[in-house]
Short mmCIF file of C-alpha atoms in Angstrom, two decimals:
data_model
loop_
_atom_site.label_atom_id
_atom_site.label_comp_id
_atom_site.label_asym_id
_atom_site.label_seq_id
_atom_site.Cartn_x
_atom_site.Cartn_y
_atom_site.Cartn_z
CA MET A 22 116.76 272.50 53.76
CA ALA A 23 119.91 273.73 53.55
CA ALA A 24 121.62 271.81 56.09
CA GLU A 25 120.52 268.58 55.03
CA GLU A 26 121.49 269.15 51.44
CA VAL A 27 125.06 270.24 52.86
CA GLY A 28 125.30 267.24 54.63
CA SER A 29 124.77 264.84 52.02
CA HIS A 30 127.30 267.30 49.54
CA ASN A 31 129.82 266.51 52.36
CA SER A 32 129.88 263.19 52.16
CA ARG A 33 130.08 262.96 48.61
CA ALA A 34 133.04 264.94 48.47
CA ALA A 35 134.81 263.03 51.12
CA ARG A 36 134.53 260.03 49.39
CA THR A 37 135.63 261.10 45.65
CA ALA A 38 138.75 262.47 47.97
CA VAL A 39 139.28 258.74 49.27
CA ARG A 40 139.08 257.64 45.63
CA ARG A 41 141.70 259.95 44.24
CA GLY A 42 144.24 258.56 46.64
CA LEU A 43 146.67 256.42 45.03
CA ALA A 44 148.89 254.93 47.57
CA PRO A 45 146.16 253.45 49.65
CA ARG A 46 144.59 251.74 46.30
CA LEU A 47 147.84 250.31 45.39
CA MET A 48 148.50 248.87 49.13
CA PRO A 49 146.04 245.69 48.43
CA ALA A 50 148.09 244.91 45.42
CA ILE A 51 151.42 245.06 46.73
CA THR A 52 150.16 243.12 49.85
CA VAL A 53 149.05 240.15 47.65
CA ALA A 54 152.18 240.02 45.16
CA ALA A 55 154.34 240.11 48.50
CA SER A 56 152.19 237.05 49.83
CA LEU A 57 152.59 235.30 46.21
CA LEU A 58 156.32 235.76 46.06
CA GLY A 59 156.81 234.47 49.55
CA PHE A 60 154.82 231.14 48.91
CA CYS A 61 157.31 230.85 46.00
CA LEU A 62 160.26 231.42 48.07
CA LEU A 63 159.05 228.85 50.48
CA TRP A 64 158.36 226.42 47.86
CA ALA A 65 161.79 226.91 46.02
CA LEU A 66 163.25 226.18 49.68
CA ALA A 67 161.32 223.18 50.59
CA ALA A 68 162.19 221.78 46.61
CA GLN A 69 165.74 222.64 47.26
CA ALA A 70 165.95 220.73 50.64
CA TRP A 71 164.25 217.51 49.76
CA PRO A 72 165.11 217.23 45.76
CA SER A 73 162.87 214.66 44.24
CA ARG A 74 160.78 214.16 40.91
CA ALA A 75 158.14 214.30 43.21
CA LEU A 76 158.49 217.94 44.49
CA PRO A 77 159.87 220.24 41.39
CA SER A 78 161.07 223.72 42.18
CA PRO A 79 158.88 226.62 40.50
CA ILE A 80 161.25 227.06 37.92
CA GLN A 81 161.12 223.46 36.63
CA VAL A 82 157.22 224.15 36.90
CA TRP A 83 157.82 227.26 35.07
CA GLN A 84 159.52 225.70 32.06
CA VAL A 85 157.11 222.65 31.69
CA LEU A 86 154.09 225.60 31.63
CA VAL A 87 156.19 227.82 28.72
CA ARG A 88 156.94 224.23 27.08
CA GLU A 89 153.28 223.17 26.81
CA ALA A 90 152.04 226.65 25.98
CA ALA A 91 154.49 226.98 23.07
CA SER A 92 153.16 223.11 21.82
CA GLY A 93 149.49 224.59 22.11
CA GLU A 94 148.42 221.67 24.19
CA LEU A 95 148.01 223.93 27.23
CA PRO A 96 145.61 226.36 25.81
CA PHE A 97 143.77 223.89 23.76
CA HIS A 98 143.08 221.60 27.08
CA LEU A 99 142.70 224.98 29.17
CA SER A 100 139.91 226.26 26.49
CA VAL A 101 138.03 223.09 26.38
CA THR A 102 137.60 223.00 30.37
CA LEU A 103 136.70 226.50 30.39
CA ALA A 104 134.13 225.96 28.04
CA ARG A 105 132.85 222.94 30.10
CA VAL A 106 132.76 225.29 32.89
CA ALA A 107 131.10 228.00 31.49
CA ALA A 108 128.34 225.63 30.03
CA ALA A 109 127.75 223.73 33.48
CA TYR A 110 127.93 226.97 35.37
CA VAL A 111 124.94 228.86 32.87
CA LEU A 112 123.18 225.64 33.30
CA ALA A 113 123.19 225.60 37.14
CA MET A 114 122.88 228.96 37.73
CA VAL A 115 119.51 229.45 35.24
CA ILE A 116 117.92 226.10 36.62
CA GLY A 117 118.98 226.68 40.24
CA SER A 118 117.88 230.64 40.22
CA VAL A 119 114.41 229.46 38.83
CA VAL A 120 113.88 226.69 41.18
CA GLY A 121 115.25 228.61 44.26
CA ILE A 122 112.97 231.61 43.19
CA LEU A 123 109.94 229.74 43.15
CA LEU A 124 110.49 227.64 46.18
CA GLY A 125 111.22 230.86 48.22
CA ILE A 126 107.92 232.23 47.25
CA HIS A 127 105.79 229.50 47.38
CA ARG A 128 106.09 227.93 51.25
CA ARG A 129 103.95 224.83 49.93
CA ALA A 130 105.83 223.69 47.12
CA ASP A 131 109.06 224.73 49.04
CA ARG A 132 107.80 221.82 51.96
CA PHE A 133 107.25 219.51 49.43
CA PHE A 134 110.62 219.67 47.06
CA ASN A 135 112.97 220.64 50.43
CA PRO A 136 113.73 216.72 50.94
CA TRP A 137 114.81 216.78 47.44
CA VAL A 138 116.78 219.80 47.74
CA ILE A 139 118.44 218.16 50.85
CA LEU A 140 118.78 214.60 49.29
CA PHE A 141 120.52 215.92 46.23
CA LEU A 142 122.77 218.34 48.33
CA ASN A 143 124.25 215.36 49.93
CA ILE A 144 124.80 212.81 46.85
CA PRO A 145 128.18 212.74 46.38
CA ALA A 146 129.87 214.45 42.92
CA LEU A 147 131.54 211.38 42.21
CA VAL A 148 128.23 209.62 42.35
CA ILE A 149 126.26 211.80 40.21
CA ILE A 150 129.11 211.81 37.82
CA VAL A 151 129.46 207.92 37.59
CA LEU A 152 125.65 207.55 37.27
CA ALA A 153 125.38 210.09 34.85
CA TYR A 154 128.05 208.45 32.31
CA ILE A 155 126.20 205.09 33.21
CA TRP A 156 122.93 206.13 32.08
CA PHE A 157 123.72 209.15 29.29
CA GLY A 158 127.35 207.46 28.06
CA LEU A 159 130.69 208.95 27.90
CA THR A 160 129.48 212.02 26.04
CA GLU A 161 130.03 215.86 26.41
CA ALA A 162 126.10 216.41 27.40
CA ALA A 163 126.50 214.14 30.35
CA ALA A 164 129.72 215.23 31.82
CA VAL A 165 128.45 219.32 31.92
CA GLY A 166 125.18 217.69 32.78
CA ALA A 167 126.71 216.22 35.87
CA VAL A 168 128.52 218.87 36.63
CA ALA A 169 125.45 221.03 36.63
CA VAL A 170 123.28 218.57 38.95
CA ASN A 171 125.99 218.83 41.44
CA LYS A 172 125.86 222.61 41.65
CA ILE A 173 121.82 223.04 41.38
CA PRO A 174 121.04 222.44 44.73
CA ASN A 175 123.52 224.62 46.17
CA VAL A 176 122.11 227.66 43.76
CA VAL A 177 118.63 226.53 44.76
CA VAL A 178 119.18 226.94 48.51
CA THR A 179 121.18 230.46 48.31
CA MET A 180 118.47 231.91 45.71
CA ARG A 181 115.60 230.47 47.75
CA GLU A 182 116.81 232.61 51.09
CA GLY A 183 117.36 235.37 48.56
CA ALA A 184 113.65 235.02 47.80
CA ARG A 185 112.21 234.89 51.20
CA ALA A 186 114.67 237.87 51.89
CA LEU A 187 112.68 240.26 49.56
CA GLU A 188 111.07 242.84 51.08
CA PRO A 189 106.91 243.21 50.75
CA ARG A 190 107.24 247.23 50.89
CA TYR A 191 108.90 247.64 47.30
CA GLN A 192 106.26 245.12 45.81
CA GLU A 193 103.63 247.19 47.63
CA MET A 194 104.58 250.66 46.03
CA ALA A 195 105.20 248.92 42.88
CA ALA A 196 101.65 247.55 42.89
CA VAL A 197 100.39 251.29 43.95
CA TYR A 198 102.42 252.84 41.07
CA ARG A 199 101.25 250.05 38.68
CA PHE A 200 104.66 248.88 37.16
CA SER A 201 104.41 246.19 34.59
CA THR A 202 105.63 242.76 35.04
CA LEU A 203 109.03 243.84 33.42
CA ASP A 204 109.84 246.76 35.23
CA ARG A 205 108.97 244.39 38.48
CA ILE A 206 111.43 242.30 37.59
CA ARG A 207 114.27 244.75 36.53
CA HIS A 208 113.50 247.22 39.25
CA ILE A 209 112.50 245.38 42.14
CA LEU A 210 113.09 241.57 41.85
CA LEU A 211 116.48 241.73 40.39
CA PRO A 212 118.44 243.96 42.74
CA GLN A 213 117.08 242.59 45.76
CA LEU A 214 118.16 239.24 44.65
CA GLN A 215 121.66 240.07 43.28
CA PRO A 216 123.79 239.91 46.16
CA TYR A 217 122.34 236.28 46.52
CA PHE A 218 122.88 235.61 42.89
CA ALA A 219 126.77 237.01 43.27
CA ALA A 220 127.06 234.78 46.06
CA ALA A 221 125.65 231.48 44.48
CA SER A 222 128.00 232.59 41.40
CA ARG A 223 131.27 232.91 43.26
CA SER A 224 130.88 229.61 45.36
CA GLY A 225 129.92 228.17 42.30
CA ILE A 226 132.85 228.85 39.72
CA ALA A 227 135.08 227.71 42.44
CA LEU A 228 132.64 224.38 43.22
CA ILE A 229 132.09 223.80 39.31
CA TRP A 230 135.75 224.03 38.05
CA LYS A 231 136.69 221.72 40.55
CA ILE A 232 134.20 219.04 39.51
CA VAL A 233 134.59 219.57 35.86
CA LEU A 234 138.01 218.17 36.40
CA VAL A 235 136.86 215.06 38.24
CA VAL A 236 134.42 214.95 35.29
CA GLU A 237 137.22 215.11 32.63
CA LEU A 238 139.37 212.76 34.41
CA LEU A 239 136.69 209.86 34.70
CA GLY A 240 135.32 210.43 31.00
CA ARG A 241 136.52 212.75 28.73
CA SER A 242 140.04 212.57 26.49
CA ASN A 243 140.58 216.28 26.69
CA GLY A 244 140.63 219.17 29.12
CA VAL A 245 142.81 219.79 32.07
CA GLY A 246 141.40 216.57 34.10
CA PHE A 247 142.48 214.27 31.22
CA GLN A 248 145.92 215.77 31.43
CA ILE A 249 146.15 215.62 34.88
CA HIS A 250 145.19 212.08 34.83
CA LEU A 251 147.72 211.34 31.89
CA ASN A 252 150.72 212.97 33.97
CA PHE A 253 149.68 210.78 37.16
CA GLN A 254 150.18 207.99 35.17
CA LEU A 255 153.41 209.25 33.87
CA PHE A 256 154.25 210.00 37.12
CA ASP A 257 155.17 213.72 36.07
CA VAL A 258 154.59 216.34 39.16
CA ALA A 259 155.48 219.21 37.48
CA ALA A 260 153.33 218.82 34.32
CA ILE A 261 150.13 218.35 36.96
CA LEU A 262 151.77 221.47 38.86
CA ALA A 263 151.58 223.26 35.67
CA TYR A 264 148.49 222.49 34.35
CA THR A 265 146.83 223.17 37.74
CA LEU A 266 148.36 226.41 38.26
CA ALA A 267 147.71 227.54 34.81
CA PHE A 268 144.10 226.95 35.61
CA VAL A 269 143.83 228.34 39.10
CA ALA A 270 145.83 231.36 37.31
CA ILE A 271 142.35 232.00 34.66
CA MET A 272 140.36 231.25 37.34
CA LEU A 273 141.46 234.46 39.18
CA LEU A 274 141.69 236.33 36.33
CA ILE A 275 137.89 235.94 35.71
CA GLU A 276 137.14 236.72 39.63
CA LEU A 277 139.32 239.72 39.31
CA LEU A 278 138.48 240.81 35.65
CA LEU A 279 134.92 239.89 35.42
CA VAL A 280 133.18 238.76 38.49
CA GLN A 281 134.51 241.79 40.88
CA PRO A 282 133.85 244.56 38.55
CA LEU A 283 130.76 243.12 38.06
CA GLU A 284 129.70 242.96 41.25
CA ARG A 285 131.20 246.65 42.21
CA HIS A 286 129.07 247.61 39.29
CA ALA A 287 126.08 246.19 40.75
CA SER A 288 126.36 247.24 44.25
CA ARG A 289 127.49 250.91 43.87
CA TRP A 290 124.30 252.48 45.27
CA ARG A 291 125.48 250.65 48.54
CA GLN A 292 127.08 253.37 50.64
CA ARG A 293 130.30 252.91 51.72
CA PRO A 294 131.83 253.86 55.59
CA ALA A 295 133.45 257.45 54.89
CA MET B 26 76.62 256.90 59.03
CA HIS B 27 77.26 259.73 56.36
CA PRO B 28 75.26 260.55 53.48
CA VAL B 29 77.20 259.53 50.66
CA GLY B 30 76.91 262.20 47.73
CA GLY B 31 76.91 261.41 43.80
CA SER B 32 80.11 263.59 42.89
CA ALA B 33 82.13 262.61 45.57
CA PRO B 34 85.55 260.68 43.92
CA LEU B 35 86.36 258.85 47.22
CA ARG B 36 83.67 257.38 48.96
CA VAL B 37 84.36 254.98 51.70
CA ASP B 38 81.94 252.36 53.27
CA ILE B 39 84.00 249.59 54.88
CA ALA B 40 81.68 247.34 57.32
CA GLU B 41 84.08 245.21 58.91
CA LYS B 42 87.87 244.78 58.99
CA THR B 43 89.19 241.98 61.15
CA PHE B 44 92.73 240.38 61.91
CA SER B 45 93.11 236.74 63.04
CA SER B 46 96.03 235.49 64.48
CA ALA B 47 97.68 232.25 64.15
CA GLU B 48 96.54 231.14 67.44
CA GLY B 49 92.61 232.31 66.41
CA VAL B 50 92.76 235.12 68.24
CA SER B 51 90.76 237.95 66.51
CA LEU B 52 90.69 241.49 66.61
CA THR B 53 88.20 243.71 64.87
CA ALA B 54 90.28 246.94 63.61
CA LEU B 55 87.58 248.65 61.71
CA GLN B 56 83.69 248.44 62.23
CA GLY B 57 80.88 250.67 60.00
CA LEU B 58 83.90 253.11 58.65
CA SER B 59 82.21 255.67 56.10
CA PHE B 60 82.91 258.92 54.78
CA GLU B 61 83.65 260.65 51.26
CA VAL B 62 86.14 263.20 50.28
CA ARG B 63 85.17 265.62 47.51
CA GLN B 64 86.90 266.46 44.07
CA GLY B 65 89.76 268.37 44.88
CA GLU B 66 89.92 268.27 48.57
CA PHE B 67 92.63 267.65 51.01
CA ALA B 68 91.05 265.48 53.57
CA CYS B 69 92.71 264.13 56.74
CA LEU B 70 91.95 260.90 58.42
CA LEU B 71 92.45 261.57 61.94
CA GLY B 72 93.04 259.20 64.81
CA PRO B 73 94.71 257.78 67.97
CA SER B 74 97.77 255.61 67.20
CA GLY B 75 97.05 252.27 66.54
CA CYS B 76 93.19 253.10 65.74
CA GLY B 77 93.25 251.65 62.27
CA LYS B 78 94.06 254.61 60.06
CA THR B 79 96.77 252.57 58.29
CA THR B 80 94.63 249.89 57.67
CA THR B 81 92.20 251.84 55.90
CA LEU B 82 94.93 253.38 53.66
CA ARG B 83 96.01 249.79 52.91
CA ILE B 84 92.50 248.62 52.17
CA LEU B 85 91.97 252.20 49.74
CA LEU B 86 95.24 251.23 48.35
CA GLY B 87 94.49 247.82 47.25
CA LEU B 88 96.99 246.07 48.98
CA ASP B 89 94.33 244.46 51.74
CA LYS B 90 91.58 242.86 50.11
CA GLU B 91 90.12 241.02 53.49
CA PHE B 92 87.67 242.97 54.38
CA SER B 93 83.52 243.64 54.02
CA GLY B 94 82.33 246.63 52.68
CA SER B 95 83.15 248.62 49.52
CA PHE B 96 84.58 251.81 48.55
CA GLN B 97 85.11 253.60 45.24
CA LEU B 98 87.89 255.49 43.99
CA PRO B 99 87.89 258.33 41.33
CA GLU B 100 86.59 256.96 37.70
CA GLY B 101 87.44 258.05 34.53
CA GLY B 102 90.00 260.35 33.14
CA SER B 103 93.28 259.53 34.68
CA ASN B 104 92.06 257.05 37.37
CA ARG B 105 95.93 256.53 38.81
CA ILE B 106 96.40 256.51 42.30
CA ALA B 107 99.80 257.47 44.23
CA ALA B 108 100.80 257.30 47.78
CA VAL B 109 103.37 258.52 49.96
CA PHE B 110 103.85 256.10 52.94
CA GLN B 111 105.19 256.29 56.26
CA GLU B 112 108.63 255.18 55.23
CA PRO B 113 109.89 256.92 51.99
CA VAL B 114 110.41 253.48 50.21
CA LEU B 115 112.25 254.45 47.58
CA LEU B 116 114.74 251.45 45.92
CA PRO B 117 117.69 252.02 47.58
CA TRP B 118 119.61 250.68 43.72
CA ARG B 119 117.84 253.33 41.65
CA THR B 120 118.84 257.20 41.74
CA VAL B 121 116.66 259.98 42.82
CA GLU B 122 115.42 260.64 39.32
CA GLN B 123 114.90 257.08 38.53
CA ASN B 124 112.91 256.58 41.42
CA VAL B 125 110.38 259.50 40.39
CA ARG B 126 110.24 258.19 36.79
CA LEU B 127 109.87 254.44 37.25
CA ALA B 128 106.75 255.31 39.07
CA LEU B 129 105.50 257.08 35.36
CA PRO B 130 103.83 254.40 32.81
CA ARG B 131 106.69 253.85 30.17
CA SER B 132 105.02 256.43 27.67
CA GLU B 133 105.74 259.28 30.06
CA ARG B 134 108.93 258.53 31.41
CA ASN B 135 110.80 261.47 29.63
CA ALA B 136 108.20 263.94 30.95
CA ASP B 137 109.81 267.43 32.06
CA LEU B 138 109.77 267.25 35.81
CA GLY B 139 112.11 270.14 35.93
CA GLN B 140 109.55 272.33 37.60
CA LEU B 141 108.44 269.31 40.09
CA PHE B 142 111.89 268.65 41.40
CA ASP B 143 112.62 272.58 41.64
CA SER B 144 109.52 273.41 43.84
CA LEU B 145 110.77 270.59 45.89
CA GLY B 146 114.60 271.64 46.35
CA LEU B 147 115.61 268.24 44.72
CA ALA B 148 117.27 269.60 41.38
CA GLY B 149 120.78 269.37 42.76
CA MET B 150 119.88 265.74 44.16
CA LEU B 151 118.75 263.89 41.01
CA PRO B 152 121.70 261.40 40.46
CA LEU B 153 121.99 260.85 44.25
CA PHE B 154 121.38 257.42 45.57
CA PRO B 155 118.42 257.02 48.58
CA ALA B 156 121.18 256.07 50.65
CA GLU B 157 123.10 259.67 50.36
CA LEU B 158 119.80 261.32 51.62
CA SER B 159 118.87 262.41 54.60
CA LEU B 160 115.25 261.11 55.88
CA GLY B 161 113.84 264.65 54.82
CA LEU B 162 115.14 264.30 51.54
CA ALA B 163 113.84 261.25 51.31
CA ARG B 164 110.59 262.30 51.92
CA ARG B 165 110.77 264.83 49.32
CA VAL B 166 111.40 262.23 46.95
CA ALA B 167 108.61 260.36 47.86
CA LEU B 168 106.42 263.08 47.38
CA ALA B 169 107.76 264.13 43.96
CA ARG B 170 107.30 260.57 42.83
CA ALA B 171 103.57 260.65 44.23
CA PHE B 172 102.75 264.27 42.01
CA ALA B 173 104.92 263.05 39.16
CA THR B 174 102.10 260.77 38.45
CA ARG B 175 99.73 263.37 38.21
CA PRO B 176 97.05 261.09 40.38
CA ALA B 177 93.47 261.68 40.76
CA MET B 178 93.68 260.70 44.01
CA LEU B 179 97.05 260.93 46.29
CA PHE B 180 97.18 258.78 49.40
CA LEU B 181 99.55 260.24 52.38
CA ASP B 182 100.41 258.03 55.65
CA GLU B 183 101.61 260.11 58.16
CA PRO B 184 104.36 261.33 55.77
CA PHE B 185 105.98 263.66 58.27
CA VAL B 186 106.36 261.22 61.49
CA SER B 187 109.72 261.00 62.73
CA LEU B 188 110.91 264.08 61.46
CA ASP B 189 111.87 267.02 63.92
CA GLU B 190 109.27 269.56 64.05
CA LYS B 191 111.04 272.47 62.02
CA THR B 192 111.56 269.82 58.88
CA ALA B 193 108.23 268.41 59.26
CA GLU B 194 106.80 272.19 59.04
CA ARG B 195 108.69 273.03 55.84
CA LEU B 196 107.50 269.71 54.21
CA ARG B 197 103.90 270.46 55.02
CA HIS B 198 104.51 273.76 53.31
CA LEU B 199 106.17 271.91 50.38
CA LEU B 200 103.61 269.55 50.01
CA LEU B 201 101.02 272.56 50.23
CA SER B 202 102.56 274.57 47.13
CA VAL B 203 103.18 271.65 45.04
CA TRP B 204 99.77 270.39 45.72
CA SER B 205 98.43 273.79 44.32
CA ALA B 206 100.81 273.39 41.33
CA ARG B 207 99.58 269.97 40.68
CA PRO B 208 95.83 269.48 42.26
CA THR B 209 94.47 266.25 43.15
CA THR B 210 92.10 264.75 45.64
CA ALA B 211 94.08 263.87 48.70
CA LEU B 212 93.56 261.55 51.55
CA MET B 213 96.10 261.99 54.60
CA VAL B 214 96.10 260.09 57.72
CA THR B 215 97.84 261.47 60.88
CA HIS B 216 97.40 261.80 64.49
CA ASN B 217 98.71 265.06 64.40
CA LEU B 218 95.59 267.44 65.13
CA ARG B 219 97.80 270.83 64.21
CA GLU B 220 98.69 268.92 60.96
CA ALA B 221 95.50 268.50 59.99
CA LEU B 222 94.17 271.84 60.70
CA MET B 223 96.73 273.10 58.89
CA LEU B 224 96.43 271.17 55.66
CA SER B 225 92.84 270.09 55.37
CA ASP B 226 89.73 271.15 54.13
CA ARG B 227 87.63 268.34 55.94
CA ILE B 228 89.01 265.97 58.92
CA VAL B 229 87.45 262.87 59.06
CA VAL B 230 87.65 262.01 63.19
CA LEU B 231 88.06 258.27 63.85
CA SER B 232 87.32 256.61 67.00
CA PRO B 233 89.65 254.39 69.06
CA ARG B 234 89.82 250.92 67.84
CA PRO B 235 87.46 249.37 66.46
CA ALA B 236 87.50 252.70 64.01
CA HIS B 237 84.65 254.42 62.98
CA VAL B 238 83.74 257.87 61.94
CA GLN B 239 82.97 260.28 65.08
CA GLY B 240 82.56 262.91 63.15
CA VAL B 241 83.60 265.26 60.23
CA PHE B 242 85.38 268.74 60.54
CA ASP B 243 85.18 271.11 57.97
CA ILE B 244 87.48 273.82 57.25
CA ARG B 245 86.51 276.39 54.95
CA LEU B 246 88.61 278.89 55.48
CA PRO B 247 91.65 279.13 52.56
CA ARG B 248 94.90 277.70 54.12
CA GLN B 249 97.05 281.20 53.23
CA TYR B 250 94.64 282.84 56.20
CA ARG B 251 95.31 279.68 59.11
CA ASN B 252 98.03 281.97 61.02
CA THR B 253 98.70 281.55 64.82
CA GLN B 254 95.46 283.60 65.81
CA VAL B 255 93.01 281.44 63.49
CA MET B 256 94.93 278.20 64.39
CA SER B 257 94.00 278.72 67.87
CA ASP B 258 90.20 279.40 67.01
CA LEU B 259 90.43 276.28 64.84
CA LEU B 260 91.75 274.10 67.60
CA ARG B 261 88.94 275.57 70.02
CA SER B 262 86.09 275.12 67.66
CA PHE B 263 87.53 271.39 67.30
CA HIS B 264 87.75 270.98 70.95
CA GLU B 265 84.00 271.71 71.33
CA LYS B 266 82.86 269.63 69.03
CA PHE B 267 85.15 266.97 69.54
CA PRO B 268 85.87 266.94 73.53
CA ASP B 269 87.98 263.79 73.67
CA VAL B 270 90.20 264.20 70.71
CA ASP B 271 93.76 265.56 71.37
#
């Protein structure tokens, strides 16, 4: 008994020691900062070598960014787009997860609906957007719905994979010990689906915000996509880049401050290699 | 066929269990399997590997409903059953303590399990996740989970398989001490004759596939007297009765 216990305590102690070291923790951050700085430098050099309205320098883009932020335009359009991304994301994840899990569990339903999934996976985003605007008018619901419909098949495919990989022995253990339905969902089903949900979620955010810009460009009068369209007509590359970078920055912040900590929390039980 | 008594909490009478593959090949795993386990008894289902012991257990646990025949589990009072599987089957995303408490009904989740954890040497492990445990420790958590529910009937499926003999021996003693603190009727599946002789009040000996009951070996001697000398006597008298079982 003693030997077993000492073994597990040792590995625990080793892990806390790794966590305490500060330098190894900061290394990735320094690398990322250096990498980004290098990119800006290269960009600045290129802008200097080929001076043109089509290739503004990082400083010029920064100035536009500051000006738009001060006028309140940038925060307004960013928040409008962000709200659309959030709405489409929630809609796609909920519907996609439910459908995906059901298809993963029910073989026959899956065989029947699989062609539909493939069909929707292959319809170009643009077609869905255009049809949504034609059928439902240039409305907010049509815009958000079109984005969600674009994303749902991806979520379905990922979550279906997750439901197929469910371990029957956990289900059997729960049956023997008479777990309630709620406990089965909370402690057996969701933890097993979590990695798939995280994967669908991650690729979801990236895909959705790109489609939201197209939706805004085609049929909305606000949002980052609308601004890019406007500045395209004005041939204002600095403004296009300013809006794009601002939005990319926000999506990165969401990834770093929301998605990654949540994921770390959800997978804290996985043993890290010592 | 063995007579089925009135007070036995576990009565099994499986007429037939057949597996059929997709290619139409069918295989009879159990045929005419009848036995009973008396109240408070620790019984072993002993048989060669692959004879259908685990199949029997899965039927009794309600995990396999495709068979002909019937069985009866303890009735009235706490009619809970508990199982210790061949693998510990702990939820990797829940701590040791959560794994044990989740098996309890919601109203009993906060029950005092200190003594149970202590007696299994788990007191210091409660906040750990299963991935941080050795197989021996994970097996103890599985035992804790089973006994925590105070089951009317406990099923164990080769709970000490794939452990080194020293750890297995220690776990057998732990099992017995927890079992005497929280008594219940128990049925354990094993192919290890020595293990069966050390733990059981009654050994139900199964034939090779299709499994039926070859005979029953009752041991009246209390466990604390089963020393090396007694064990070899038991082994001898077992072999006199069942010459082909090893």
